Amino acid sequence: MFNLRSLLAVVVVTLMTILPLRGARAQEPYGKYVVPPTPVTVTVGELNGDGLPDVAVCCDASNSVTYLLGVGNGTLRAPVTQAVGTTPYGVAIGDVNGDGDADLLSANFASNTVTVLRGHVTDVAQNPPFQNSVAGRILMVEDTTDPFVADQIMIAAQVTAQGAGALFMSPNASIGDIATNFGFSRPFFRVSQSDAAAMRSALRRGLVNVTMTTVGAVEREGAIDNQIVAHEWGHYLSNRLVGNANGLTNPQGGGMGEGWGDFLALLLTVRPEDASLPGPAFGGTYTSGAYAIDNSVRPDNAYYFAVRRYPYSTDFAKNPLTFRHIQEGAALPPGPPIQGSLSGAGNSEVHGTGGPVGQDARMAETDAP
């Protein structure tokens, strides 16, 4: 085991040599590692969260800091060098910004500066260039905001310029793995929070190999999905036959059209015997357009959610939406499984509004004598 109390690190010219000490007698060296010219200070600490001691060296003539990650058996991984200020004389390891990841600091004598090299997680909002070269690498990007926002697109552009791919962690636990298209030539993929956590845990233990492949799914024709046909016929009724084809053109009117279209699709779907099942009448789960959007390659919940945040149901434990949830930012009730966020962002968008409208129509139809 790599024991700090029995470690002596000696820097000689451009080699870093690690000598184990047992009592007063030095044994054979664990190893020698090439670092940039004139290393002057070495420190040992935890850099990557794997619980093993790592080594950092500052080299004054080359204006750089080099770190070597510990393996746990007295040896170190290959050196990684970072540029810092002029004539660094001291190096330290610590969590400067409190994000849980160790940072690397150097005191630069000639430039009268201190350089802070951020830890393994780079905050997207800080608009990197990245501290390390990402050429040929796949990046794990953690983000708590909604997918496809500006900071992720910015990261995508930078990754494309440097010849790598990126995995974006989903902003909430209900969104699974899905391909992401930013219009760039490099591959991008959004992964579930559980998959991202597993990858991050593995990264803290060392190199992780990830392969990104694309497998074409079966393209299902929406024109033969009768639920979609019924939904679009609802648009014909509520839009094209109203106001000389002007229809319901304001946002709330558009949302009503979406909800009514779903309602017509549900009329095609339900069966009379559904009312006699245990629980409230028609308390099962009903969707619209699931056949066309179901993915033949990637497991999904298309037949539960389809294109809406909740399935349609008279059971509020499955669909808690009411008319108040067409208001932008009105938080959605926690509890029932949801496709998306509880924040209420997008409530006022026509498809977001269509869900509560269709649900209200569903409830009204069930309550009718």
Tab-separated table of C-alpha atoms in Angstrom:
chain	number	residue	atom	x	y	z
A	1	MET	CA	0.000	0.000	0.000
A	2	PHE	CA	1.144	3.524	-0.741
A	3	ASN	CA	1.881	4.693	2.838
A	4	LEU	CA	2.582	8.418	3.277
A	5	ARG	CA	4.465	7.805	6.523
A	6	SER	CA	6.895	5.517	4.747
A	7	LEU	CA	7.323	7.647	1.603
A	8	LEU	CA	10.283	9.817	0.705
A	9	ALA	CA	10.137	11.635	-2.621
A	10	VAL	CA	13.433	13.016	-3.913
A	11	VAL	CA	13.590	15.263	-6.990
A	12	VAL	CA	16.799	15.107	-8.973
A	13	VAL	CA	17.335	17.112	-12.169
A	14	THR	CA	14.342	16.137	-14.372
A	15	LEU	CA	13.565	12.874	-12.603
A	16	MET	CA	11.281	12.320	-9.665
A	17	THR	CA	12.401	9.304	-7.656
A	18	ILE	CA	10.282	7.602	-4.977
A	19	LEU	CA	12.208	5.781	-2.253
A	20	PRO	CA	10.368	3.736	0.390
A	21	LEU	CA	11.809	3.950	3.908
A	22	ARG	CA	11.450	1.084	6.357
A	23	GLY	CA	12.974	2.259	9.598
A	24	ALA	CA	16.275	3.958	8.850
A	25	ARG	CA	17.123	1.804	5.847
A	26	ALA	CA	16.147	2.857	2.323
A	27	GLN	CA	15.127	0.047	0.008
A	28	GLU	CA	15.201	-0.101	-3.790
A	29	PRO	CA	13.270	2.748	-5.510
A	30	TYR	CA	9.622	2.188	-6.411
A	31	GLY	CA	10.252	4.039	-9.650
A	32	LYS	CA	11.574	7.101	-11.462
A	33	TYR	CA	9.351	9.459	-13.428
A	34	VAL	CA	10.378	12.065	-15.982
A	35	VAL	CA	9.030	15.546	-15.242
A	36	PRO	CA	9.789	18.945	-16.869
A	37	PRO	CA	13.181	20.633	-16.195
A	38	THR	CA	14.186	21.884	-12.735
A	39	PRO	CA	11.559	20.440	-10.412
A	40	VAL	CA	11.828	22.278	-7.094
A	41	THR	CA	8.877	21.289	-4.887
A	42	VAL	CA	6.844	18.125	-4.483
A	43	THR	CA	3.677	17.458	-2.514
A	44	VAL	CA	1.525	14.414	-1.883
A	45	GLY	CA	-2.263	14.523	-1.593
A	46	GLU	CA	-5.591	13.290	-2.926
A	47	LEU	CA	-6.333	14.649	-6.407
A	48	ASN	CA	-8.923	12.454	-8.100
A	49	GLY	CA	-11.110	11.128	-5.302
A	50	ASP	CA	-10.062	7.479	-5.514
A	51	GLY	CA	-8.678	7.415	-1.955
A	52	LEU	CA	-5.090	6.905	-3.110
A	53	PRO	CA	-2.268	9.446	-2.603
A	54	ASP	CA	-1.189	11.372	-5.688
A	55	VAL	CA	1.934	13.435	-6.320
A	56	ALA	CA	2.304	16.986	-7.666
A	57	VAL	CA	5.600	18.642	-8.630
A	58	CYS	CA	6.286	22.251	-9.624
A	59	CYS	CA	9.095	22.948	-12.067
A	60	ASP	CA	10.344	26.537	-12.045
A	61	ALA	CA	12.330	26.703	-15.301
A	62	SER	CA	9.472	25.228	-17.330
A	63	ASN	CA	6.763	27.293	-15.592
A	64	SER	CA	4.643	24.210	-15.032
A	65	VAL	CA	3.117	21.869	-12.511
A	66	THR	CA	3.052	18.120	-13.102
A	67	TYR	CA	0.813	15.654	-11.301
A	68	LEU	CA	1.041	11.866	-11.179
A	69	LEU	CA	-1.923	9.861	-9.935
A	70	GLY	CA	-1.249	7.078	-7.459
A	71	VAL	CA	-2.039	3.470	-8.271
A	72	GLY	CA	-1.926	2.165	-4.697
A	73	ASN	CA	1.098	-0.124	-4.903
A	74	GLY	CA	3.796	2.528	-4.661
A	75	THR	CA	3.804	3.340	-8.360
A	76	LEU	CA	2.260	6.282	-10.221
A	77	ARG	CA	0.470	6.820	-13.493
A	78	ALA	CA	2.047	8.761	-16.366
A	79	PRO	CA	2.798	12.434	-15.623
A	80	VAL	CA	0.349	15.136	-16.728
A	81	THR	CA	1.771	18.655	-17.036
A	82	GLN	CA	-0.080	21.968	-16.753
A	83	ALA	CA	1.247	25.439	-17.515
A	84	VAL	CA	1.175	27.916	-14.612
A	85	GLY	CA	2.697	31.341	-13.870
A	86	THR	CA	6.358	32.297	-14.147
A	87	THR	CA	8.896	30.510	-11.910
A	88	PRO	CA	6.644	28.452	-9.657
A	89	TYR	CA	8.389	27.658	-6.358
A	90	GLY	CA	5.579	25.999	-4.410
A	91	VAL	CA	2.727	23.592	-5.101
A	92	ALA	CA	-0.243	22.573	-2.949
A	93	ILE	CA	-3.381	20.431	-3.188
A	94	GLY	CA	-6.742	21.508	-1.747
A	95	ASP	CA	-10.423	22.090	-2.481
A	96	VAL	CA	-10.367	25.834	-3.129
A	97	ASN	CA	-13.972	26.352	-4.261
A	98	GLY	CA	-15.693	23.762	-2.082
A	99	ASP	CA	-17.081	21.670	-4.937
A	100	GLY	CA	-15.734	18.422	-3.501
A	101	ASP	CA	-12.968	18.079	-6.090
A	102	ALA	CA	-9.340	18.742	-5.244
A	103	ASP	CA	-7.630	21.660	-6.977
A	104	LEU	CA	-3.945	22.205	-7.690
A	105	LEU	CA	-2.248	25.477	-6.712
A	106	SER	CA	1.141	26.933	-7.500
A	107	ALA	CA	2.922	30.001	-6.055
A	108	ASN	CA	4.673	31.746	-8.951
A	109	PHE	CA	7.697	33.744	-7.754
A	110	ALA	CA	8.639	35.799	-10.812
A	111	SER	CA	5.089	36.747	-11.815
A	112	ASN	CA	3.879	37.371	-8.251
A	113	THR	CA	0.804	35.228	-8.894
A	114	VAL	CA	-0.955	32.138	-7.630
A	115	THR	CA	-2.340	29.705	-10.210
A	116	VAL	CA	-5.368	27.577	-9.339
A	117	LEU	CA	-5.929	24.563	-11.572
A	118	ARG	CA	-9.521	23.434	-11.217
A	119	GLY	CA	-10.311	19.836	-10.331
A	120	HIS	CA	-11.636	17.087	-12.571
A	121	VAL	CA	-15.109	18.634	-12.936
A	122	THR	CA	-15.149	21.751	-15.113
A	123	ASP	CA	-18.082	24.102	-14.523
A	124	VAL	CA	-19.800	24.640	-17.878
A	125	ALA	CA	-21.009	28.089	-16.842
A	126	GLN	CA	-17.374	29.250	-16.607
A	127	ASN	CA	-16.993	28.906	-20.375
A	128	PRO	CA	-13.738	26.946	-20.457
A	129	PRO	CA	-11.224	26.401	-22.660
A	130	PHE	CA	-10.465	23.122	-20.995
A	131	GLN	CA	-7.431	22.815	-18.793
A	132	ASN	CA	-6.359	19.548	-20.419
A	133	SER	CA	-6.329	18.556	-24.041
A	134	VAL	CA	-9.550	16.742	-24.917
A	135	ALA	CA	-8.488	15.687	-28.404
A	136	GLY	CA	-9.765	12.197	-29.076
A	137	ARG	CA	-11.457	12.013	-25.674
A	138	ILE	CA	-15.101	11.774	-24.607
A	139	LEU	CA	-16.129	14.293	-21.958
A	140	MET	CA	-18.647	13.798	-19.163
A	141	VAL	CA	-20.541	17.057	-18.670
A	142	GLU	CA	-22.781	17.486	-15.638
A	143	ASP	CA	-25.564	20.034	-15.871
A	144	THR	CA	-28.617	20.682	-13.687
A	145	THR	CA	-30.476	22.787	-16.244
A	146	ASP	CA	-32.858	21.774	-18.984
A	147	PRO	CA	-31.307	19.948	-21.987
A	148	PHE	CA	-30.313	21.821	-25.145
A	149	VAL	CA	-29.573	25.093	-23.360
A	150	ALA	CA	-26.891	27.559	-24.428
A	151	ASP	CA	-24.119	26.347	-22.130
A	152	GLN	CA	-24.386	22.787	-23.440
A	153	ILE	CA	-24.324	24.015	-27.020
A	154	MET	CA	-21.243	26.083	-26.158
A	155	ILE	CA	-19.539	22.990	-24.750
A	156	ALA	CA	-20.547	21.038	-27.850
A	157	ALA	CA	-18.950	23.635	-30.110
A	158	GLN	CA	-15.692	23.569	-28.144
A	159	VAL	CA	-15.603	19.781	-28.082
A	160	THR	CA	-16.170	19.670	-31.831
A	161	ALA	CA	-13.294	22.084	-32.373
A	162	GLN	CA	-10.971	19.835	-30.356
A	163	GLY	CA	-11.999	16.540	-31.897
A	164	ALA	CA	-13.858	14.742	-29.083
A	165	GLY	CA	-17.363	13.685	-28.112
A	166	ALA	CA	-19.449	14.490	-25.058
A	167	LEU	CA	-21.828	12.764	-22.692
A	168	PHE	CA	-24.300	15.136	-21.037
A	169	MET	CA	-25.816	14.058	-17.743
A	170	SER	CA	-29.599	14.368	-17.788
A	171	PRO	CA	-30.923	17.246	-15.647
A	172	ASN	CA	-33.388	15.038	-13.765
A	173	ALA	CA	-33.653	11.417	-12.787
A	174	SER	CA	-36.622	10.586	-15.023
A	175	ILE	CA	-34.827	11.212	-18.339
A	176	GLY	CA	-32.881	8.254	-19.685
A	177	ASP	CA	-30.200	7.815	-22.316
A	178	ILE	CA	-30.941	9.571	-25.591
A	179	ALA	CA	-28.954	10.777	-28.583
A	180	THR	CA	-28.458	14.538	-28.744
A	181	ASN	CA	-28.096	16.468	-31.988
A	182	PHE	CA	-26.451	19.882	-31.795
A	183	GLY	CA	-25.753	20.051	-35.519
A	184	PHE	CA	-22.043	19.338	-35.025
A	185	SER	CA	-19.973	16.596	-36.573
A	186	ARG	CA	-18.873	14.979	-33.294
A	187	PRO	CA	-21.046	12.529	-31.328
A	188	PHE	CA	-23.068	13.775	-28.372
A	189	PHE	CA	-25.210	11.702	-26.096
A	190	ARG	CA	-27.353	12.458	-23.060
A	191	VAL	CA	-27.085	9.795	-20.353
A	192	SER	CA	-29.250	9.102	-17.345
A	193	GLN	CA	-28.168	10.343	-13.932
A	194	SER	CA	-27.563	6.780	-12.741
A	195	ASP	CA	-25.307	5.989	-15.719
A	196	ALA	CA	-23.470	9.301	-15.274
A	197	ALA	CA	-22.887	8.582	-11.573
A	198	ALA	CA	-21.460	5.152	-12.391
A	199	MET	CA	-19.104	6.637	-15.000
A	200	ARG	CA	-17.956	9.399	-12.661
A	201	SER	CA	-17.250	6.869	-9.915
A	202	ALA	CA	-15.182	4.820	-12.356
A	203	LEU	CA	-13.303	7.930	-13.530
A	204	ARG	CA	-12.169	8.615	-9.991
A	205	ARG	CA	-10.456	5.229	-9.997
A	206	GLY	CA	-8.570	5.803	-13.242
A	207	LEU	CA	-8.948	5.676	-17.022
A	208	VAL	CA	-12.383	4.759	-18.363
A	209	ASN	CA	-12.910	3.545	-21.924
A	210	VAL	CA	-16.242	4.551	-23.463
A	211	THR	CA	-17.446	3.581	-26.922
A	212	MET	CA	-20.137	5.690	-28.581
A	213	THR	CA	-22.034	3.958	-31.363
A	214	THR	CA	-25.164	4.753	-33.312
A	215	VAL	CA	-27.646	2.012	-34.164
A	216	GLY	CA	-30.488	2.983	-36.428
A	217	ALA	CA	-33.952	2.417	-34.988
A	218	VAL	CA	-36.921	1.209	-36.997
A	219	GLU	CA	-38.649	4.243	-38.472
A	220	ARG	CA	-42.341	3.788	-37.842
A	221	GLU	CA	-44.774	5.643	-40.071
A	222	GLY	CA	-47.021	7.990	-38.110
A	223	ALA	CA	-49.583	7.963	-40.923
A	224	ILE	CA	-50.577	4.401	-39.994
A	225	ASP	CA	-50.843	5.224	-36.274
A	226	ASN	CA	-54.599	5.768	-35.947
A	227	GLN	CA	-54.165	7.697	-32.712
A	228	ILE	CA	-52.105	10.284	-34.579
A	229	VAL	CA	-54.659	10.357	-37.386
A	230	ALA	CA	-57.435	10.982	-34.839
A	231	HIS	CA	-55.359	13.651	-33.099
A	232	GLU	CA	-54.711	15.502	-36.352
A	233	TRP	CA	-58.385	15.235	-37.283
A	234	GLY	CA	-59.014	17.059	-33.999
A	235	HIS	CA	-56.831	19.893	-35.278
A	236	TYR	CA	-58.920	19.944	-38.455
A	237	LEU	CA	-62.075	20.364	-36.403
A	238	SER	CA	-60.802	22.964	-33.945
A	239	ASN	CA	-58.569	24.970	-36.277
A	240	ARG	CA	-59.346	24.602	-39.938
A	241	LEU	CA	-63.119	24.723	-39.584
A	242	VAL	CA	-63.075	27.736	-37.247
A	243	GLY	CA	-62.771	31.339	-38.402
A	244	ASN	CA	-62.265	30.583	-42.087
A	245	ALA	CA	-59.313	28.310	-41.272
A	246	ASN	CA	-57.765	30.809	-38.825
A	247	GLY	CA	-58.775	28.558	-35.960
A	248	LEU	CA	-57.511	28.935	-32.429
A	249	THR	CA	-54.297	30.849	-32.975
A	250	ASN	CA	-53.413	32.250	-29.541
A	251	PRO	CA	-51.240	30.110	-27.189
A	252	GLN	CA	-54.082	28.980	-24.953
A	253	GLY	CA	-56.251	28.261	-27.968
A	254	GLY	CA	-53.452	26.217	-29.494
A	255	GLY	CA	-53.153	24.273	-26.247
A	256	MET	CA	-56.877	23.586	-26.315
A	257	GLY	CA	-56.480	22.214	-29.837
A	258	GLU	CA	-53.699	19.869	-28.655
A	259	GLY	CA	-55.803	18.625	-25.763
A	260	TRP	CA	-58.890	18.089	-27.896
A	261	GLY	CA	-56.812	16.226	-30.478
A	262	ASP	CA	-55.552	13.885	-27.740
A	263	PHE	CA	-59.115	13.463	-26.462
A	264	LEU	CA	-60.270	12.234	-29.874
A	265	ALA	CA	-57.341	9.811	-29.986
A	266	LEU	CA	-58.355	8.492	-26.566
A	267	LEU	CA	-61.935	7.958	-27.726
A	268	LEU	CA	-60.445	5.628	-30.334
A	269	THR	CA	-58.459	3.803	-27.648
A	270	VAL	CA	-60.703	3.187	-24.629
A	271	ARG	CA	-63.050	0.244	-24.322
A	272	PRO	CA	-66.354	0.132	-22.371
A	273	GLU	CA	-65.022	-2.587	-20.087
A	274	ASP	CA	-62.248	-0.247	-18.892
A	275	ALA	CA	-64.821	1.464	-16.676
A	276	SER	CA	-65.354	-1.719	-14.650
A	277	LEU	CA	-61.716	-2.287	-13.735
A	278	PRO	CA	-60.649	-1.787	-10.092
A	279	GLY	CA	-60.224	1.844	-9.029
A	280	PRO	CA	-61.861	4.904	-10.584
A	281	ALA	CA	-63.622	4.470	-13.912
A	282	PHE	CA	-61.061	4.651	-16.718
A	283	GLY	CA	-58.348	4.918	-14.081
A	284	GLY	CA	-55.801	3.102	-16.220
A	285	THR	CA	-53.129	4.857	-18.268
A	286	TYR	CA	-53.783	6.020	-21.825
A	287	THR	CA	-51.368	7.590	-24.309
A	288	SER	CA	-51.469	9.098	-27.777
A	289	GLY	CA	-49.005	8.295	-30.547
A	290	ALA	CA	-46.947	5.689	-28.684
A	291	TYR	CA	-46.577	3.366	-31.679
A	292	ALA	CA	-44.850	5.957	-33.854
A	293	ILE	CA	-42.381	7.209	-31.246
A	294	ASP	CA	-41.456	3.920	-29.564
A	295	ASN	CA	-37.750	3.214	-30.108
A	296	SER	CA	-36.876	-0.294	-31.295
A	297	VAL	CA	-33.261	0.012	-30.095
A	298	ARG	CA	-33.253	2.070	-26.904
A	299	PRO	CA	-35.624	1.036	-24.093
A	300	ASP	CA	-38.137	3.779	-23.425
A	301	ASN	CA	-41.503	4.414	-21.777
A	302	ALA	CA	-43.330	5.404	-24.962
A	303	TYR	CA	-46.351	3.258	-24.186
A	304	TYR	CA	-46.695	4.892	-20.781
A	305	PHE	CA	-45.915	8.566	-21.492
A	306	ALA	CA	-45.907	8.824	-25.295
A	307	VAL	CA	-45.465	12.549	-26.123
A	308	ARG	CA	-46.894	13.972	-22.874
A	309	ARG	CA	-45.468	14.499	-19.416
A	310	TYR	CA	-48.040	12.159	-17.863
A	311	PRO	CA	-50.292	9.463	-19.289
A	312	TYR	CA	-53.977	10.333	-19.422
A	313	SER	CA	-55.933	8.854	-16.524
A	314	THR	CA	-58.821	9.671	-14.210
A	315	ASP	CA	-56.581	8.478	-11.366
A	316	PHE	CA	-54.772	11.513	-9.914
A	317	ALA	CA	-52.060	9.193	-8.626
A	318	LYS	CA	-51.112	8.691	-12.289
A	319	ASN	CA	-51.941	12.114	-13.773
A	320	PRO	CA	-52.193	15.002	-11.271
A	321	LEU	CA	-52.658	17.783	-13.847
A	322	THR	CA	-55.470	20.289	-13.539
A	323	PHE	CA	-56.288	23.460	-15.476
A	324	ARG	CA	-54.014	25.495	-13.199
A	325	HIS	CA	-51.033	23.732	-14.725
A	326	ILE	CA	-51.317	25.670	-17.975
A	327	GLN	CA	-49.742	28.584	-16.077
A	328	GLU	CA	-46.056	28.999	-16.836
A	329	GLY	CA	-43.899	28.014	-13.856
A	330	ALA	CA	-46.713	26.441	-11.808
A	331	ALA	CA	-44.893	23.548	-10.155
A	332	LEU	CA	-46.218	20.079	-10.907
A	333	PRO	CA	-47.236	17.845	-7.992
A	334	PRO	CA	-44.540	15.396	-6.857
A	335	GLY	CA	-45.285	11.704	-6.639
A	336	PRO	CA	-46.577	10.284	-9.932
A	337	PRO	CA	-43.932	9.261	-12.496
A	338	ILE	CA	-43.242	12.123	-14.878
A	339	GLN	CA	-41.484	12.512	-18.212
A	340	GLY	CA	-39.610	15.763	-17.686
A	341	SER	CA	-39.256	18.234	-14.832
A	342	LEU	CA	-41.561	19.195	-11.964
A	343	SER	CA	-40.527	22.851	-12.306
A	344	GLY	CA	-43.477	23.842	-14.496
A	345	ALA	CA	-41.208	25.283	-17.155
A	346	GLY	CA	-42.992	24.966	-20.503
A	347	ASN	CA	-46.506	24.763	-19.019
A	348	SER	CA	-47.724	27.541	-21.305
A	349	GLU	CA	-46.259	26.062	-24.490
A	350	VAL	CA	-49.109	24.672	-26.610
A	351	HIS	CA	-48.152	21.021	-26.084
A	352	GLY	CA	-47.576	21.638	-22.365
A	353	THR	CA	-51.010	23.252	-22.153
A	354	GLY	CA	-52.546	20.446	-24.187
A	355	GLY	CA	-51.881	17.912	-21.427
A	356	PRO	CA	-54.109	19.587	-18.771
A	357	VAL	CA	-56.763	20.418	-21.392
A	358	GLY	CA	-56.918	16.823	-22.598
A	359	GLN	CA	-56.962	15.601	-18.996
A	360	ASP	CA	-59.856	17.935	-18.130
A	361	ALA	CA	-61.756	16.734	-21.201
A	362	ARG	CA	-61.052	13.159	-20.172
A	363	MET	CA	-62.408	13.773	-16.668
A	364	ALA	CA	-65.475	15.602	-18.035
A	365	GLU	CA	-66.271	12.736	-20.406
A	366	THR	CA	-65.975	10.231	-17.557
A	367	ASP	CA	-68.274	12.266	-15.298
A	368	ALA	CA	-70.912	12.747	-18.003
A	369	PRO	CA	-74.220	10.891	-17.413
